[in-house]
Amino acid sequence: MDANQDVLSNPFGMDEDCRNCPALCETREQVVHGYGDVGGDFLFVGEVSGEGPDRTGVPFTGDETGRALLSILRRLGLCGSEPDSEEPRLGNTFLTYTARCRHPERAPTDEELGNCEPYLNAEIRMINPEIIVPVGERALEEIGTEYTTTPVEELDIVADHASRIRGRGFELMPMIDPDRQTDAQTQAFVEAFAELMASDYRQTKGRRGR
């Protein structure tokens, strides 16, 4: 973790009482901003806060999706806590979402994602990660549109799972939602990401193309 970092949760002090999406203000328990190592090379971006994070205030905690992701991070040596931790000890890794507030009955609208986009862009700018991991189809669409030269219609979470995509300023490695992965897909991601970590991945930053 960055030596100057005091807190893991919402380390950039983003608005925890955001009212930009009135409908979500009525259904959320809290705004879930990013969590983790602000000096991390690896940024994992999910679509939206789920039931667990809405309760804990920490991305990818408190539910099956979070346990599955933290289990993967433990296997990669990026998490020093048990998968059911609500305040995981992360190293070289930051967790966040494209949308910060949960609606229990639907996915975020395009307008709601647009309202949250400045938060995500600010986190990406301040963390300046080497690798972004879009978690799930919607996150891949949002991140891929902004940070790669690949046409969005060519992006596919299943086909691109555990693959390296070079784009504008960052390299992406998409991941199927952790609680929807088969054992084989999880193993493929762990092996591919471990290989990436062992490579000179910092030298790929800024290249363009797929």
PDB file of C-alpha atoms in Angstrom:
ATOM      1  CA  MET A   1       0.000   0.000   0.000  1.00  0.00           C
ATOM      2  CA  ASP A   2       1.131   3.542  -0.652  1.00  0.00           C
ATOM      3  CA  ALA A   3       3.139   4.723   2.349  1.00  0.00           C
ATOM      4  CA  ASN A   4       1.190   8.000   2.496  1.00  0.00           C
ATOM      5  CA  GLN A   5      -2.244   6.366   2.350  1.00  0.00           C
ATOM      6  CA  ASP A   6      -4.252   6.630   5.569  1.00  0.00           C
ATOM      7  CA  VAL A   7      -7.440   4.741   4.666  1.00  0.00           C
ATOM      8  CA  LEU A   8      -8.434   2.023   2.222  1.00  0.00           C
ATOM      9  CA  SER A   9     -12.108   2.955   1.943  1.00  0.00           C
ATOM     10  CA  ASN A  10     -12.897   5.951  -0.302  1.00  0.00           C
ATOM     11  CA  PRO A  11      -9.311   7.193   0.012  1.00  0.00           C
ATOM     12  CA  PHE A  12      -9.932  10.173  -2.284  1.00  0.00           C
ATOM     13  CA  GLY A  13     -12.742  11.524  -0.113  1.00  0.00           C
ATOM     14  CA  MET A  14     -15.438  11.408  -2.790  1.00  0.00           C
ATOM     15  CA  ASP A  15     -18.971  12.574  -2.009  1.00  0.00           C
ATOM     16  CA  GLU A  16     -20.615   9.958   0.209  1.00  0.00           C
ATOM     17  CA  ASP A  17     -23.993  11.705   0.054  1.00  0.00           C
ATOM     18  CA  CYS A  18     -24.189  12.067  -3.729  1.00  0.00           C
ATOM     19  CA  ARG A  19     -27.721  12.948  -4.885  1.00  0.00           C
ATOM     20  CA  ASN A  20     -27.158  12.854  -8.658  1.00  0.00           C
ATOM     21  CA  CYS A  21     -29.541   9.904  -9.179  1.00  0.00           C
ATOM     22  CA  PRO A  22     -32.780  10.554  -7.228  1.00  0.00           C
ATOM     23  CA  ALA A  23     -34.223   7.085  -7.858  1.00  0.00           C
ATOM     24  CA  LEU A  24     -31.125   5.377  -6.459  1.00  0.00           C
ATOM     25  CA  CYS A  25     -31.043   7.637  -3.411  1.00  0.00           C
ATOM     26  CA  GLU A  26     -34.319   6.008  -2.414  1.00  0.00           C
ATOM     27  CA  THR A  27     -33.072   2.431  -2.736  1.00  0.00           C
ATOM     28  CA  ARG A  28     -29.428   2.494  -1.706  1.00  0.00           C
ATOM     29  CA  GLU A  29     -28.158   2.097   1.823  1.00  0.00           C
ATOM     30  CA  GLN A  30     -24.962   4.006   1.037  1.00  0.00           C
ATOM     31  CA  VAL A  31     -22.740   5.220  -1.803  1.00  0.00           C
ATOM     32  CA  VAL A  32     -19.965   2.691  -2.441  1.00  0.00           C
ATOM     33  CA  HIS A  33     -16.817   4.391  -3.696  1.00  0.00           C
ATOM     34  CA  GLY A  34     -13.493   2.694  -4.380  1.00  0.00           C
ATOM     35  CA  TYR A  35     -11.378   0.752  -1.902  1.00  0.00           C
ATOM     36  CA  GLY A  36      -7.797  -0.400  -1.835  1.00  0.00           C
ATOM     37  CA  ASP A  37      -4.239   0.566  -2.646  1.00  0.00           C
ATOM     38  CA  VAL A  38      -4.131   3.973  -4.347  1.00  0.00           C
ATOM     39  CA  GLY A  39      -0.674   3.118  -5.686  1.00  0.00           C
ATOM     40  CA  GLY A  40      -1.844  -0.206  -7.079  1.00  0.00           C
ATOM     41  CA  ASP A  41      -0.998  -1.427 -10.551  1.00  0.00           C
ATOM     42  CA  PHE A  42      -4.273  -3.366 -10.802  1.00  0.00           C
ATOM     43  CA  LEU A  43      -7.747  -1.797 -10.891  1.00  0.00           C
ATOM     44  CA  PHE A  44     -10.785  -4.115 -10.785  1.00  0.00           C
ATOM     45  CA  VAL A  45     -13.996  -2.412 -11.948  1.00  0.00           C
ATOM     46  CA  GLY A  46     -17.414  -4.007 -11.483  1.00  0.00           C
ATOM     47  CA  GLU A  47     -20.723  -2.761 -12.848  1.00  0.00           C
ATOM     48  CA  VAL A  48     -22.561  -1.699  -9.696  1.00  0.00           C
ATOM     49  CA  SER A  49     -22.649  -2.114  -5.944  1.00  0.00           C
ATOM     50  CA  GLY A  50     -24.545  -5.253  -4.938  1.00  0.00           C
ATOM     51  CA  GLU A  51     -26.469  -6.130  -1.796  1.00  0.00           C
ATOM     52  CA  GLY A  52     -23.300  -6.948   0.157  1.00  0.00           C
ATOM     53  CA  PRO A  53     -21.311  -3.801  -0.688  1.00  0.00           C
ATOM     54  CA  ASP A  54     -24.434  -1.681  -0.168  1.00  0.00           C
ATOM     55  CA  ARG A  55     -24.368  -2.932   3.423  1.00  0.00           C
ATOM     56  CA  THR A  56     -20.598  -2.948   4.059  1.00  0.00           C
ATOM     57  CA  GLY A  57     -19.645   0.135   2.052  1.00  0.00           C
ATOM     58  CA  VAL A  58     -16.736  -1.788   0.486  1.00  0.00           C
ATOM     59  CA  PRO A  59     -16.734  -2.998  -3.148  1.00  0.00           C
ATOM     60  CA  PHE A  60     -16.856  -6.763  -3.695  1.00  0.00           C
ATOM     61  CA  THR A  61     -17.565  -7.702  -0.076  1.00  0.00           C
ATOM     62  CA  GLY A  62     -20.479  -9.162   1.841  1.00  0.00           C
ATOM     63  CA  ASP A  63     -21.935 -11.385  -0.888  1.00  0.00           C
ATOM     64  CA  GLU A  64     -21.095 -14.318  -3.127  1.00  0.00           C
ATOM     65  CA  THR A  65     -19.632 -12.183  -5.897  1.00  0.00           C
ATOM     66  CA  GLY A  66     -17.278 -10.529  -3.442  1.00  0.00           C
ATOM     67  CA  ARG A  67     -16.217 -13.800  -1.842  1.00  0.00           C
ATOM     68  CA  ALA A  68     -15.504 -15.268  -5.256  1.00  0.00           C
ATOM     69  CA  LEU A  69     -13.403 -12.274  -6.337  1.00  0.00           C
ATOM     70  CA  LEU A  70     -11.461 -12.058  -3.071  1.00  0.00           C
ATOM     71  CA  SER A  71     -10.751 -15.778  -3.337  1.00  0.00           C
ATOM     72  CA  ILE A  72      -9.191 -15.161  -6.751  1.00  0.00           C
ATOM     73  CA  LEU A  73      -7.170 -12.233  -5.400  1.00  0.00           C
ATOM     74  CA  ARG A  74      -5.924 -14.427  -2.519  1.00  0.00           C
ATOM     75  CA  ARG A  75      -4.732 -17.030  -5.015  1.00  0.00           C
ATOM     76  CA  LEU A  76      -2.834 -14.278  -6.829  1.00  0.00           C
ATOM     77  CA  GLY A  77      -1.258 -12.943  -3.629  1.00  0.00           C
ATOM     78  CA  LEU A  78      -3.131  -9.624  -3.888  1.00  0.00           C
ATOM     79  CA  CYS A  79      -5.383 -10.098  -0.850  1.00  0.00           C
ATOM     80  CA  GLY A  80      -4.180 -11.025   2.625  1.00  0.00           C
ATOM     81  CA  SER A  81      -7.644 -11.585   4.111  1.00  0.00           C
ATOM     82  CA  GLU A  82     -10.167 -14.402   4.041  1.00  0.00           C
ATOM     83  CA  PRO A  83     -12.705 -14.192   1.183  1.00  0.00           C
ATOM     84  CA  ASP A  84     -15.514 -13.299   3.588  1.00  0.00           C
ATOM     85  CA  SER A  85     -13.656 -10.264   4.958  1.00  0.00           C
ATOM     86  CA  GLU A  86     -15.601  -7.009   4.895  1.00  0.00           C
ATOM     87  CA  GLU A  87     -12.395  -4.938   5.104  1.00  0.00           C
ATOM     88  CA  PRO A  88      -9.915  -6.955   3.008  1.00  0.00           C
ATOM     89  CA  ARG A  89      -6.201  -6.274   3.162  1.00  0.00           C
ATOM     90  CA  LEU A  90      -5.288  -5.553  -0.448  1.00  0.00           C
ATOM     91  CA  GLY A  91      -1.880  -5.080  -1.977  1.00  0.00           C
ATOM     92  CA  ASN A  92      -1.180  -3.448  -5.340  1.00  0.00           C
ATOM     93  CA  THR A  93      -4.927  -3.575  -6.051  1.00  0.00           C
ATOM     94  CA  PHE A  94      -7.890  -1.189  -6.057  1.00  0.00           C
ATOM     95  CA  LEU A  95     -11.583  -2.158  -6.308  1.00  0.00           C
ATOM     96  CA  THR A  96     -14.375   0.056  -7.623  1.00  0.00           C
ATOM     97  CA  TYR A  97     -17.554   0.228  -9.731  1.00  0.00           C
ATOM     98  CA  THR A  98     -18.892   2.023 -12.767  1.00  0.00           C
ATOM     99  CA  ALA A  99     -22.038   2.826 -10.690  1.00  0.00           C
ATOM    100  CA  ARG A 100     -21.887   3.491  -6.944  1.00  0.00           C
ATOM    101  CA  CYS A 101     -25.503   3.003  -5.811  1.00  0.00           C
ATOM    102  CA  ARG A 102     -27.693  -0.092  -5.852  1.00  0.00           C
ATOM    103  CA  HIS A 103     -31.224  -0.587  -7.065  1.00  0.00           C
ATOM    104  CA  PRO A 104     -32.433  -4.020  -5.889  1.00  0.00           C
ATOM    105  CA  GLU A 105     -34.619  -4.657  -8.921  1.00  0.00           C
ATOM    106  CA  ARG A 106     -32.675  -3.419 -11.940  1.00  0.00           C
ATOM    107  CA  ALA A 107     -29.322  -2.562 -13.446  1.00  0.00           C
ATOM    108  CA  PRO A 108     -28.193   1.070 -13.620  1.00  0.00           C
ATOM    109  CA  THR A 109     -29.467   3.123 -16.532  1.00  0.00           C
ATOM    110  CA  ASP A 110     -27.144   4.767 -19.038  1.00  0.00           C
ATOM    111  CA  GLU A 111     -27.922   8.121 -17.407  1.00  0.00           C
ATOM    112  CA  GLU A 112     -26.990   6.771 -13.964  1.00  0.00           C
ATOM    113  CA  LEU A 113     -23.744   5.356 -15.311  1.00  0.00           C
ATOM    114  CA  GLY A 114     -23.041   8.744 -16.862  1.00  0.00           C
ATOM    115  CA  ASN A 115     -23.644  10.452 -13.521  1.00  0.00           C
ATOM    116  CA  CYS A 116     -21.060   8.173 -11.893  1.00  0.00           C
ATOM    117  CA  GLU A 117     -18.526   8.403 -14.711  1.00  0.00           C
ATOM    118  CA  PRO A 118     -16.653  11.396 -13.207  1.00  0.00           C
ATOM    119  CA  TYR A 119     -15.999   9.396 -10.032  1.00  0.00           C
ATOM    120  CA  LEU A 120     -14.552   6.469 -11.978  1.00  0.00           C
ATOM    121  CA  ASN A 121     -12.517   8.689 -14.283  1.00  0.00           C
ATOM    122  CA  ALA A 122     -11.098  10.536 -11.273  1.00  0.00           C
ATOM    123  CA  GLU A 123     -10.085   7.256  -9.604  1.00  0.00           C
ATOM    124  CA  ILE A 124      -8.425   6.030 -12.790  1.00  0.00           C
ATOM    125  CA  ARG A 125      -6.592   9.321 -13.212  1.00  0.00           C
ATOM    126  CA  MET A 126      -5.367   9.427  -9.610  1.00  0.00           C
ATOM    127  CA  ILE A 127      -4.433   5.748  -9.338  1.00  0.00           C
ATOM    128  CA  ASN A 128      -3.015   5.575 -12.871  1.00  0.00           C
ATOM    129  CA  PRO A 129      -3.082   1.751 -12.904  1.00  0.00           C
ATOM    130  CA  GLU A 130      -1.157  -0.417 -15.314  1.00  0.00           C
ATOM    131  CA  ILE A 131      -3.927  -3.004 -15.746  1.00  0.00           C
ATOM    132  CA  ILE A 132      -7.693  -2.497 -15.604  1.00  0.00           C
ATOM    133  CA  VAL A 133      -9.875  -5.566 -15.050  1.00  0.00           C
ATOM    134  CA  PRO A 134     -13.480  -4.944 -16.165  1.00  0.00           C
ATOM    135  CA  VAL A 135     -15.588  -7.397 -14.166  1.00  0.00           C
ATOM    136  CA  GLY A 136     -18.677  -8.380 -16.134  1.00  0.00           C
ATOM    137  CA  GLU A 137     -20.175  -7.458 -19.509  1.00  0.00           C
ATOM    138  CA  ARG A 138     -21.412  -3.965 -18.626  1.00  0.00           C
ATOM    139  CA  ALA A 139     -18.107  -2.935 -17.061  1.00  0.00           C
ATOM    140  CA  LEU A 140     -16.252  -4.216 -20.126  1.00  0.00           C
ATOM    141  CA  GLU A 141     -18.533  -2.184 -22.384  1.00  0.00           C
ATOM    142  CA  GLU A 142     -18.036   1.004 -20.364  1.00  0.00           C
ATOM    143  CA  ILE A 143     -14.280   0.660 -19.832  1.00  0.00           C
ATOM    144  CA  GLY A 144     -13.640  -0.687 -23.321  1.00  0.00           C
ATOM    145  CA  THR A 145     -15.474   2.176 -24.979  1.00  0.00           C
ATOM    146  CA  GLU A 146     -13.440   4.773 -23.104  1.00  0.00           C
ATOM    147  CA  TYR A 147     -10.015   3.183 -22.928  1.00  0.00           C
ATOM    148  CA  THR A 148      -9.515   0.966 -25.983  1.00  0.00           C
ATOM    149  CA  THR A 149      -9.607   1.459 -29.729  1.00  0.00           C
ATOM    150  CA  THR A 150     -11.613  -1.755 -30.121  1.00  0.00           C
ATOM    151  CA  PRO A 151     -15.198  -1.154 -31.353  1.00  0.00           C
ATOM    152  CA  VAL A 152     -17.592  -1.924 -28.516  1.00  0.00           C
ATOM    153  CA  GLU A 153     -19.491  -4.448 -30.627  1.00  0.00           C
ATOM    154  CA  GLU A 154     -16.320  -6.529 -30.859  1.00  0.00           C
ATOM    155  CA  LEU A 155     -15.959  -6.801 -27.091  1.00  0.00           C
ATOM    156  CA  ASP A 156     -17.402  -9.940 -25.507  1.00  0.00           C
ATOM    157  CA  ILE A 157     -16.937 -10.855 -21.864  1.00  0.00           C
ATOM    158  CA  VAL A 158     -16.872 -14.605 -22.490  1.00  0.00           C
ATOM    159  CA  ALA A 159     -14.584 -14.517 -25.513  1.00  0.00           C
ATOM    160  CA  ASP A 160     -12.314 -11.874 -23.933  1.00  0.00           C
ATOM    161  CA  HIS A 161     -12.223 -13.400 -20.433  1.00  0.00           C
ATOM    162  CA  ALA A 162      -8.605 -13.655 -19.211  1.00  0.00           C
ATOM    163  CA  SER A 163      -7.326 -12.111 -22.453  1.00  0.00           C
ATOM    164  CA  ARG A 164      -5.088  -9.067 -22.680  1.00  0.00           C
ATOM    165  CA  ILE A 165      -6.443  -6.082 -24.600  1.00  0.00           C
ATOM    166  CA  ARG A 166      -4.138  -3.138 -25.192  1.00  0.00           C
ATOM    167  CA  GLY A 167      -5.752   0.240 -25.403  1.00  0.00           C
ATOM    168  CA  ARG A 168      -5.385   3.924 -24.764  1.00  0.00           C
ATOM    169  CA  GLY A 169      -3.079   4.291 -21.808  1.00  0.00           C
ATOM    170  CA  PHE A 170      -3.952   1.005 -20.120  1.00  0.00           C
ATOM    171  CA  GLU A 171      -4.012  -2.703 -20.733  1.00  0.00           C
ATOM    172  CA  LEU A 172      -7.264  -4.528 -19.999  1.00  0.00           C
ATOM    173  CA  MET A 173      -7.886  -8.093 -18.884  1.00  0.00           C
ATOM    174  CA  PRO A 174     -11.661  -8.698 -18.753  1.00  0.00           C
ATOM    175  CA  MET A 175     -13.220 -11.073 -16.231  1.00  0.00           C
ATOM    176  CA  ILE A 176     -16.581 -12.837 -16.250  1.00  0.00           C
ATOM    177  CA  ASP A 177     -18.551 -12.055 -13.080  1.00  0.00           C
ATOM    178  CA  PRO A 178     -16.762 -14.177 -10.445  1.00  0.00           C
ATOM    179  CA  ASP A 179     -19.909 -15.898  -9.156  1.00  0.00           C
ATOM    180  CA  ARG A 180     -20.827 -16.908 -12.732  1.00  0.00           C
ATOM    181  CA  GLN A 181     -17.490 -18.433 -13.695  1.00  0.00           C
ATOM    182  CA  THR A 182     -16.959 -22.123 -14.155  1.00  0.00           C
ATOM    183  CA  ASP A 183     -14.012 -23.661 -12.327  1.00  0.00           C
ATOM    184  CA  ALA A 184     -12.200 -23.789 -15.668  1.00  0.00           C
ATOM    185  CA  GLN A 185     -12.816 -20.080 -16.302  1.00  0.00           C
ATOM    186  CA  THR A 186     -11.550 -19.184 -12.832  1.00  0.00           C
ATOM    187  CA  GLN A 187      -8.442 -21.270 -13.340  1.00  0.00           C
ATOM    188  CA  ALA A 188      -7.872 -19.682 -16.742  1.00  0.00           C
ATOM    189  CA  PHE A 189      -8.044 -16.202 -15.236  1.00  0.00           C
ATOM    190  CA  VAL A 190      -5.729 -17.051 -12.348  1.00  0.00           C
ATOM    191  CA  GLU A 191      -3.156 -18.557 -14.695  1.00  0.00           C
ATOM    192  CA  ALA A 192      -3.368 -15.696 -17.198  1.00  0.00           C
ATOM    193  CA  PHE A 193      -3.148 -13.006 -14.526  1.00  0.00           C
ATOM    194  CA  ALA A 194      -0.267 -14.739 -12.767  1.00  0.00           C
ATOM    195  CA  GLU A 195       1.559 -14.852 -16.109  1.00  0.00           C
ATOM    196  CA  LEU A 196       0.811 -11.145 -16.605  1.00  0.00           C
ATOM    197  CA  MET A 197       2.148 -10.319 -13.127  1.00  0.00           C
ATOM    198  CA  ALA A 198       5.357 -12.193 -13.907  1.00  0.00           C
ATOM    199  CA  SER A 199       5.816 -10.275 -17.166  1.00  0.00           C
ATOM    200  CA  ASP A 200       7.110  -6.776 -17.881  1.00  0.00           C
ATOM    201  CA  TYR A 201       3.532  -5.498 -17.911  1.00  0.00           C
ATOM    202  CA  ARG A 202       4.602  -1.971 -16.954  1.00  0.00           C
ATOM    203  CA  GLN A 203       6.324  -1.660 -20.316  1.00  0.00           C
ATOM    204  CA  THR A 204       3.048  -2.194 -22.186  1.00  0.00           C
ATOM    205  CA  LYS A 205       1.368   0.924 -20.829  1.00  0.00           C
ATOM    206  CA  GLY A 206       0.275   3.369 -23.460  1.00  0.00           C
ATOM    207  CA  ARG A 207       0.433   1.033 -26.437  1.00  0.00           C
ATOM    208  CA  ARG A 208      -2.524   0.962 -28.746  1.00  0.00           C
ATOM    209  CA  GLY A 209      -4.309  -1.855 -30.450  1.00  0.00           C
ATOM    210  CA  ARG A 210      -5.715  -5.163 -29.346  1.00  0.00           C
TER     211      ARG A 210
END
